[in-house]
Short mmCIF file of C-alpha atoms in Angstrom, two decimals:
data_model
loop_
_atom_site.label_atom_id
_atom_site.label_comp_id
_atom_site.label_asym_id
_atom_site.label_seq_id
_atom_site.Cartn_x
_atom_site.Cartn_y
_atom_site.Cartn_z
CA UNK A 1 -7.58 2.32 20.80
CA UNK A 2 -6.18 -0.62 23.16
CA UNK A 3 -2.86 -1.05 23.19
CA UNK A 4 -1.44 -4.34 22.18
CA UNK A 5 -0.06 -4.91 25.50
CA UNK A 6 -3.60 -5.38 26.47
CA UNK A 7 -4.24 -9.25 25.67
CA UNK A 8 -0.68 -10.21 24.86
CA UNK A 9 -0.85 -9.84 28.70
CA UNK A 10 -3.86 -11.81 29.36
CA UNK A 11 -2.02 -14.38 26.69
CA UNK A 12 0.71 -14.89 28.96
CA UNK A 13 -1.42 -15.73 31.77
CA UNK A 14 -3.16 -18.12 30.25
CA UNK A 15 0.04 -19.46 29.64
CA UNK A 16 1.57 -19.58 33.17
CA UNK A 17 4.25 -21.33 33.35
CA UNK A 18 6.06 -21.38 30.15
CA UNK A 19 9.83 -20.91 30.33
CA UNK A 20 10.82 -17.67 28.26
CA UNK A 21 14.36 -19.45 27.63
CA UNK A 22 15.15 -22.70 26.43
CA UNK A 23 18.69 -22.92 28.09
CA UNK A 24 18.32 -19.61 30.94
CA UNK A 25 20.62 -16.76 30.06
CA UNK A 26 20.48 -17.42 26.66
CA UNK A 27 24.16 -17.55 26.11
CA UNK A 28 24.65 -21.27 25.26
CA UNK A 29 27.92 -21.52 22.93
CA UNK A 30 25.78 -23.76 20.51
CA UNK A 31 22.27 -23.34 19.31
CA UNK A 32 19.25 -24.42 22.24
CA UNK A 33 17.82 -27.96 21.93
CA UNK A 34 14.63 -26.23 21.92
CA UNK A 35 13.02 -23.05 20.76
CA UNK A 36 12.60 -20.09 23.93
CA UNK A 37 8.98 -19.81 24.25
CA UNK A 38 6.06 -17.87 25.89
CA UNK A 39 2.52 -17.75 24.67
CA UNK A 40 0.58 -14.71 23.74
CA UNK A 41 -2.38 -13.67 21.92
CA UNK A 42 -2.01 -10.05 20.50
CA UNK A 43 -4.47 -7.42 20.52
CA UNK A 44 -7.85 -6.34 19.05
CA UNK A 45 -9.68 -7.32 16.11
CA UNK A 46 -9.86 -5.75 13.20
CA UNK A 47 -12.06 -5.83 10.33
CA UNK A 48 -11.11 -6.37 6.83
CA UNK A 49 -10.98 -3.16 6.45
CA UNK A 50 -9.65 -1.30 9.14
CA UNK A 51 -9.65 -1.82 12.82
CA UNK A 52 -12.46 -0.69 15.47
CA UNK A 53 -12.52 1.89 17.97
CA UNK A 54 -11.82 -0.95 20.70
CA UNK A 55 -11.76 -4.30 20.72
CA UNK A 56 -12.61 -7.17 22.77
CA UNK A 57 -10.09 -8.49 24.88
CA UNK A 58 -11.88 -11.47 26.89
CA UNK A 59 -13.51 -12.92 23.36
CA UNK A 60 -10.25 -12.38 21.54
CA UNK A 61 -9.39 -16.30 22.12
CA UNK A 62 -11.46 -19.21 20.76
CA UNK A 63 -11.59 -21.50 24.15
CA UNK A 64 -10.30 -24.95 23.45
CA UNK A 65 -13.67 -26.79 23.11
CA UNK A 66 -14.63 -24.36 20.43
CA UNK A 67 -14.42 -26.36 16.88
CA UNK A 68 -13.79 -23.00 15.42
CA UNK A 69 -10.64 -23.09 17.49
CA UNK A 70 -9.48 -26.15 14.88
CA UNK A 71 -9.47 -23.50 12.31
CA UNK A 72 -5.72 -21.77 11.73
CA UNK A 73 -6.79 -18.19 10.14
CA UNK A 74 -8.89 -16.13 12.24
CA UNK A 75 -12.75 -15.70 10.48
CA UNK A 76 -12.50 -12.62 8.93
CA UNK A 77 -8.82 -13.39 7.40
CA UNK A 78 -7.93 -14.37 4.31
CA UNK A 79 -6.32 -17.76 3.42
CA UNK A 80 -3.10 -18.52 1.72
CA UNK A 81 -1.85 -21.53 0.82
CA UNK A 82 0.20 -23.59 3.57
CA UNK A 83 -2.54 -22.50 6.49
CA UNK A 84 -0.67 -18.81 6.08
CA UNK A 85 -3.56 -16.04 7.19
CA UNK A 86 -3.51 -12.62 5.49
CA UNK A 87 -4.78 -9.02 6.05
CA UNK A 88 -4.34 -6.29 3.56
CA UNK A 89 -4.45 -2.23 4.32
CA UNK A 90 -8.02 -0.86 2.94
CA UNK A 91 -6.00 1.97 2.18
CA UNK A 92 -1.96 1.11 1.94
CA UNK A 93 0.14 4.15 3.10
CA UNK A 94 2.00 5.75 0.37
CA UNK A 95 5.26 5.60 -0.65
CA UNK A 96 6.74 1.93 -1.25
CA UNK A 97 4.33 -1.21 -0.87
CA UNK A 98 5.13 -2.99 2.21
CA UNK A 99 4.29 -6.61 3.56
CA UNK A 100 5.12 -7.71 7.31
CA UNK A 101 5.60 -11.08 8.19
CA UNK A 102 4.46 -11.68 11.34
CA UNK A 103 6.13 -14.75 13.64
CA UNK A 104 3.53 -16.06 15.55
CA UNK A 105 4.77 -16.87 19.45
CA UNK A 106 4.33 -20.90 20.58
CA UNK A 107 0.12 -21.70 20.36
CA UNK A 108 -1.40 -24.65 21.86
CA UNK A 109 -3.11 -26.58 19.00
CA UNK A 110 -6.90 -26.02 19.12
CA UNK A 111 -6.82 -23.39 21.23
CA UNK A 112 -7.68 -20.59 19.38
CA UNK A 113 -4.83 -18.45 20.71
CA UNK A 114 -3.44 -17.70 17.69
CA UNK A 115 -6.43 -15.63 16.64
CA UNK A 116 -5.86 -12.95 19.09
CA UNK A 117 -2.31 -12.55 17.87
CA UNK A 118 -3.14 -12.54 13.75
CA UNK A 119 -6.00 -9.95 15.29
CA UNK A 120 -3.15 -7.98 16.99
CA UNK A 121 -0.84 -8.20 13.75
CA UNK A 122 -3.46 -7.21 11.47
CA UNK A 123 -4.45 -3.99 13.22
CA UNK A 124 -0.94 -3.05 13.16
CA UNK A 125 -0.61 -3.28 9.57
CA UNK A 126 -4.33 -1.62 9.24
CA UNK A 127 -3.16 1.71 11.17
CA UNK A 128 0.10 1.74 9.20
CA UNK A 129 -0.92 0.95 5.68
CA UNK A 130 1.19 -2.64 5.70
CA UNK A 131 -0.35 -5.87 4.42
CA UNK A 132 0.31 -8.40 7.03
CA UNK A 133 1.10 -12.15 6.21
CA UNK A 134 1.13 -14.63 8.79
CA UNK A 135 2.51 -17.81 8.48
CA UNK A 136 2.37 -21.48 11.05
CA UNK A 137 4.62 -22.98 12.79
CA UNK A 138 5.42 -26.72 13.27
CA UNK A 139 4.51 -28.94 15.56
CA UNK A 140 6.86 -31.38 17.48
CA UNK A 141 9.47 -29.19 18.01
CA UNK A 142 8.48 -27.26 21.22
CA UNK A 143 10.65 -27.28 24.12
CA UNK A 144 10.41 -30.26 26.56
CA UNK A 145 12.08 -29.35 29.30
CA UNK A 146 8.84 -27.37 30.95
CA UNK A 147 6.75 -28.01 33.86
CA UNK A 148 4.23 -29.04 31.49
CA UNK A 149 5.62 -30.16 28.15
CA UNK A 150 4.97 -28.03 25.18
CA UNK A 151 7.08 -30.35 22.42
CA UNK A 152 3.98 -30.97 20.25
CA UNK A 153 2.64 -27.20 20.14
CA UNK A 154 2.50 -24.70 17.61
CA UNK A 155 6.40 -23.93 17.79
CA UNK A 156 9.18 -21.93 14.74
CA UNK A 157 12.73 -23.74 14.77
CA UNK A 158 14.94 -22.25 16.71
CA UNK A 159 17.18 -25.19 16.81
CA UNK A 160 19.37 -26.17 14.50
CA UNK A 161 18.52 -29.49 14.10
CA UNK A 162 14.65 -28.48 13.88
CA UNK A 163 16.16 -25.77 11.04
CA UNK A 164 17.18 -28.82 9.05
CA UNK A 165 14.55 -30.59 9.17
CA UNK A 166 11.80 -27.91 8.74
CA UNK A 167 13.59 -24.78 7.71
CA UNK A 168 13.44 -24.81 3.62
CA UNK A 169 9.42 -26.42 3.68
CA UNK A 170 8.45 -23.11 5.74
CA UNK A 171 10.44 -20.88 3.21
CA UNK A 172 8.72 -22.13 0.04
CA UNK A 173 5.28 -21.53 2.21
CA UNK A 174 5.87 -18.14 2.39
CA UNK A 175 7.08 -17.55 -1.06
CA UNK A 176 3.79 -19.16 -2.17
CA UNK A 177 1.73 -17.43 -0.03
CA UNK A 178 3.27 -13.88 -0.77
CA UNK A 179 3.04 -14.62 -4.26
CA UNK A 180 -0.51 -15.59 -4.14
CA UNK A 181 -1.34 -12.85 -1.66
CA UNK A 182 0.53 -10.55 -4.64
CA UNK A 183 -1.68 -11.98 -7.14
CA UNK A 184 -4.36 -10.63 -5.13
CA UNK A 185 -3.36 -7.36 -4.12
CA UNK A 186 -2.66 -6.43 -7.70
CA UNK A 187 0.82 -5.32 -6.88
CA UNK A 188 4.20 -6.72 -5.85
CA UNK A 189 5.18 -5.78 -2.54
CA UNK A 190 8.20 -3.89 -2.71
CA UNK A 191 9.58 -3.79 1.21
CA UNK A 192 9.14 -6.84 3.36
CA UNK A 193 9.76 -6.97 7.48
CA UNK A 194 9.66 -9.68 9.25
CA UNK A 195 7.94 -9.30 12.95
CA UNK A 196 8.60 -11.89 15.43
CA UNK A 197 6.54 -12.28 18.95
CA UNK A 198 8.05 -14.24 22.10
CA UNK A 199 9.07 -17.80 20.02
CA UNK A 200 8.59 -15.82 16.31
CA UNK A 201 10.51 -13.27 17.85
CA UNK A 202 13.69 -15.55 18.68
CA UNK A 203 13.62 -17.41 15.48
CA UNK A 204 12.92 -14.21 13.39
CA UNK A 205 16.65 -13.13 15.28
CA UNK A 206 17.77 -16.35 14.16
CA UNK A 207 16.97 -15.66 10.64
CA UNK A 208 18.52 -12.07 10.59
CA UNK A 209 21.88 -13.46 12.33
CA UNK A 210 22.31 -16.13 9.81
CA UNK A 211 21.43 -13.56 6.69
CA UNK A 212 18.78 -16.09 5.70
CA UNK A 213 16.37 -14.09 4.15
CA UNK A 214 16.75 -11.35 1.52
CA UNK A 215 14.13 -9.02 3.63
CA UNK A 216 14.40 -5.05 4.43
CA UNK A 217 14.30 -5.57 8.23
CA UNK A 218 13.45 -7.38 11.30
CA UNK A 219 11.83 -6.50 14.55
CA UNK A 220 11.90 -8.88 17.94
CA UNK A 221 9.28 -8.60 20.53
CA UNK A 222 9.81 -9.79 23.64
CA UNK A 223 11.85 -12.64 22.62
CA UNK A 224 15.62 -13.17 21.25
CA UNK A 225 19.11 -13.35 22.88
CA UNK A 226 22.76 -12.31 22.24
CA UNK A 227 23.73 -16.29 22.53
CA UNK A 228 26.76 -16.49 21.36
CA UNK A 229 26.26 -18.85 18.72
CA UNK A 230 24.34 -16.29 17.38
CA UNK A 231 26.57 -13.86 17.70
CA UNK A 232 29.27 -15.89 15.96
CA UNK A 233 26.76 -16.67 12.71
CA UNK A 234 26.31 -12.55 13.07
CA UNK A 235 29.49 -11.77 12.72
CA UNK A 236 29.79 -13.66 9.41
CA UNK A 237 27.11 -12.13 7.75
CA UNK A 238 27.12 -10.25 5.22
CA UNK A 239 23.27 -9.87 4.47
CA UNK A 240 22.93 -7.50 7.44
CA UNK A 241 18.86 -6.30 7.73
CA UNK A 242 17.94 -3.70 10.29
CA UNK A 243 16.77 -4.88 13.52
CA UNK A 244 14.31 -3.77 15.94
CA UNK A 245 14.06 -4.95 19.21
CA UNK A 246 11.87 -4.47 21.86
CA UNK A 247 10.31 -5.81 25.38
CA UNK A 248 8.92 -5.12 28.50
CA UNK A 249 10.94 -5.08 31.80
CA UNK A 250 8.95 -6.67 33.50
CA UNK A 251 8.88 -9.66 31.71
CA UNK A 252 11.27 -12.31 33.45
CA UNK A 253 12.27 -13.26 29.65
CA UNK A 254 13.86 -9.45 29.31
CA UNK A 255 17.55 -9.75 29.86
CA UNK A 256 17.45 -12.02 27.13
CA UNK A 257 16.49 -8.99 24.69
CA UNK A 258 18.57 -6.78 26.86
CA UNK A 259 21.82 -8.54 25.22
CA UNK A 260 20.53 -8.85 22.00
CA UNK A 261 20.74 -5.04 21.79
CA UNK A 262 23.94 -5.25 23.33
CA UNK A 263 25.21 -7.78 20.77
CA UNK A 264 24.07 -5.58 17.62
CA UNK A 265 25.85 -2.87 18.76
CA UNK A 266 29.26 -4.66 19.17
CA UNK A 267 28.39 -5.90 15.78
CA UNK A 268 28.13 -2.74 14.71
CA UNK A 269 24.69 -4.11 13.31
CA UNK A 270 22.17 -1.24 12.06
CA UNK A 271 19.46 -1.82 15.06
CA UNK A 272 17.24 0.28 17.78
CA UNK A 273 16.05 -1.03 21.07
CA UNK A 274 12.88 0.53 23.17
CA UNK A 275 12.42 -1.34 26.50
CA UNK A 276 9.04 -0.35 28.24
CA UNK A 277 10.23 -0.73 31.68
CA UNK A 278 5.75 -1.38 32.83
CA UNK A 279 5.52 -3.71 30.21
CA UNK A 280 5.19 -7.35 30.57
CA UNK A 281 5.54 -10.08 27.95
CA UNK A 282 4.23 -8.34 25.43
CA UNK A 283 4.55 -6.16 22.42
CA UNK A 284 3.30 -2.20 22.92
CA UNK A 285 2.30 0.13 20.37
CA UNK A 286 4.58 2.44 21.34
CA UNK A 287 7.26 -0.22 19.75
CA UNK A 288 5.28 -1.29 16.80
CA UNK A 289 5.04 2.52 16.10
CA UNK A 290 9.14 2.77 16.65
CA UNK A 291 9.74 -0.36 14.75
CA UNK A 292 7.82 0.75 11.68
CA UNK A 293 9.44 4.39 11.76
CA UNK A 294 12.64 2.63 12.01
CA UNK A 295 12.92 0.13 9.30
CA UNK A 296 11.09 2.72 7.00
CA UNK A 297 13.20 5.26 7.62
CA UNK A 298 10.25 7.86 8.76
CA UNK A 299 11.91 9.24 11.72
CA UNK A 300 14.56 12.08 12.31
CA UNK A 301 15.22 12.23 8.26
CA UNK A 302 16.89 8.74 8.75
CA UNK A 303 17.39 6.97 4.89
CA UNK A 304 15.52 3.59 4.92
CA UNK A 305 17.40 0.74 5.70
CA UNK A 306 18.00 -2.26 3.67
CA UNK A 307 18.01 -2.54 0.17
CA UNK A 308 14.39 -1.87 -0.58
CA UNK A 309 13.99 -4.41 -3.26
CA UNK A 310 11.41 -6.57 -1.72
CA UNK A 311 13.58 -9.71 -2.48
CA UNK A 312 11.72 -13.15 -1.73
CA UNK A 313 12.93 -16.03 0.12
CA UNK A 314 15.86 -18.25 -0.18
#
């Protein structure tokens, strides 16, 4: 089975160019004007079901001249309300129900790339028994300050300002759309993670940091920083989920994710790290596998973090 490395790479050369960092180091003393960014389609399709032997990379993306590209949810996903895409497990793993939440990085609009990463997401949560929901972005609030602009993509708000203006509206969608997707499962779910990749991944820190969401854990893939106006909102947190982090060293993005593990750990913050020092901008297996083990507590004996109540958004 490919690894998800394989067209999150071919993702990021399509999007050539794109600044990994809104402000560099990420270690601004206030939040950055704009979110950190890199595009990526994830890996291979799966079926409703369960995902094939091997999967497509090249056909993984809609190309922009593709009306089907105009389309949010891949094909063989299932719609939510609010343009969120959804896959559940054909056979959930046992033990407590769980739903991922998976942060899509920045996607130019009719492009189709966002396919490859729901695609990616949803075979993840097909080999480990997870439902996977998979919410949008907003538009107008990509980073400007690029070779070629990306303000008007497919972007999650990273900024403050941009979390004022945009931050409660994308709550309630996913509280409707878990409830619906709930309704149709025939079960609550009963442990939720939230999965970020390159933008999703920084804003999914962003969330944890500022104790905004009443989830059992968060993994970041080859995005987030130790910033330290992050750390400073960390270190007033109570509501402190497990994180995950992970990226690839070569990615020139890494050091940012580099001190976000360091920051944890002088925060004393339950986390794990895995850097894949091959890896590019991209999110392996290997640390989808680690992430899941960690925030479920199925490695080493290790007690599952977080409160395991499934809590939904505030």
């Amino acid at each position: 089975m490919r690894s998800l490395v394989t067209v999150l790479s071919l993702a990021a050369l399509l999007a050539a160019g794109a600044s990994a960092s809104a402000n560099g180091d990420g270690t601004s003393s206030s939040p950055p004007a704009a979110a950190p960014v890199a595009t990526a389609p994830s890996a291979a399709a799966p079926t409703a079901s369960a995902p094939p032997a091997a999967a497509p990379a090249a056909s993984a993306a809609a190309s922009p001249q593709d009306p089907a590209a105009a389309r949010w949810c891949a094909p063989e996903l299932a719609s939510l309300p609010g343009e969120v895409c959804a896959f559940l497990p054909a056979k959930p793993a046992p033990g407590p129900r769980v739903l991922v939440i998976f942060l899509h990085g920045v996607v130019q609009p009719d492009s189709g790339w966002q396919w490859a990463q729901q695609r990616g997401a949803a075979r993840a949560g097909a080999r480990h028994g997870a439902a996977v929901m998979m919410p949008r972005g907003r538009r107008g609030i990509g980073p400007k300050a690029m070779p070629n602009s990306m303000e008007d993509w497919w972007c999650w708000p990273t900024a403050s300002a941009a979390q004022t203006a945009h931050e409660d509206a994308l709550l309630a969608e996913w509280d409707a759309a878990r409830a619906e997707l709930e309704r149709r499962a025939g079960a609550r779910f009963e442990r939720v993670l939230v999965f970020g990749f390159s933008n999703g991944a920084y804003y999914a820190t962003s969330l944890a940091m500022r104790g905004r969401l009443p989830v059992d854990g968060y993994a970041a893939f080859a995005g987030g920083s130790g910033a330290r106006y992050l750390q400073r909102a960390g270190a007033q947190t109570k509501l402190r989920a497990p994180v995950f982090v992970g990226w690839g060293g070569k990615d020139p993005a890494h050091k940012d994710q580099v001190a976000l593990a360091k920051m944890l750990r002088r925060l004393k913050w339950p986390s794990r790290s895995l850097g894949k020092p091959r890896a590019g901008h991209a999110m392996t297996d290997e640390q989808v596998d680690e992430a899941f083990a960690f925030l479920g507590g199925r490695r080493g004996g290790d007690k599952a973090p977080g409160r395991g109540r499934g809590a939904r958004t505030r």
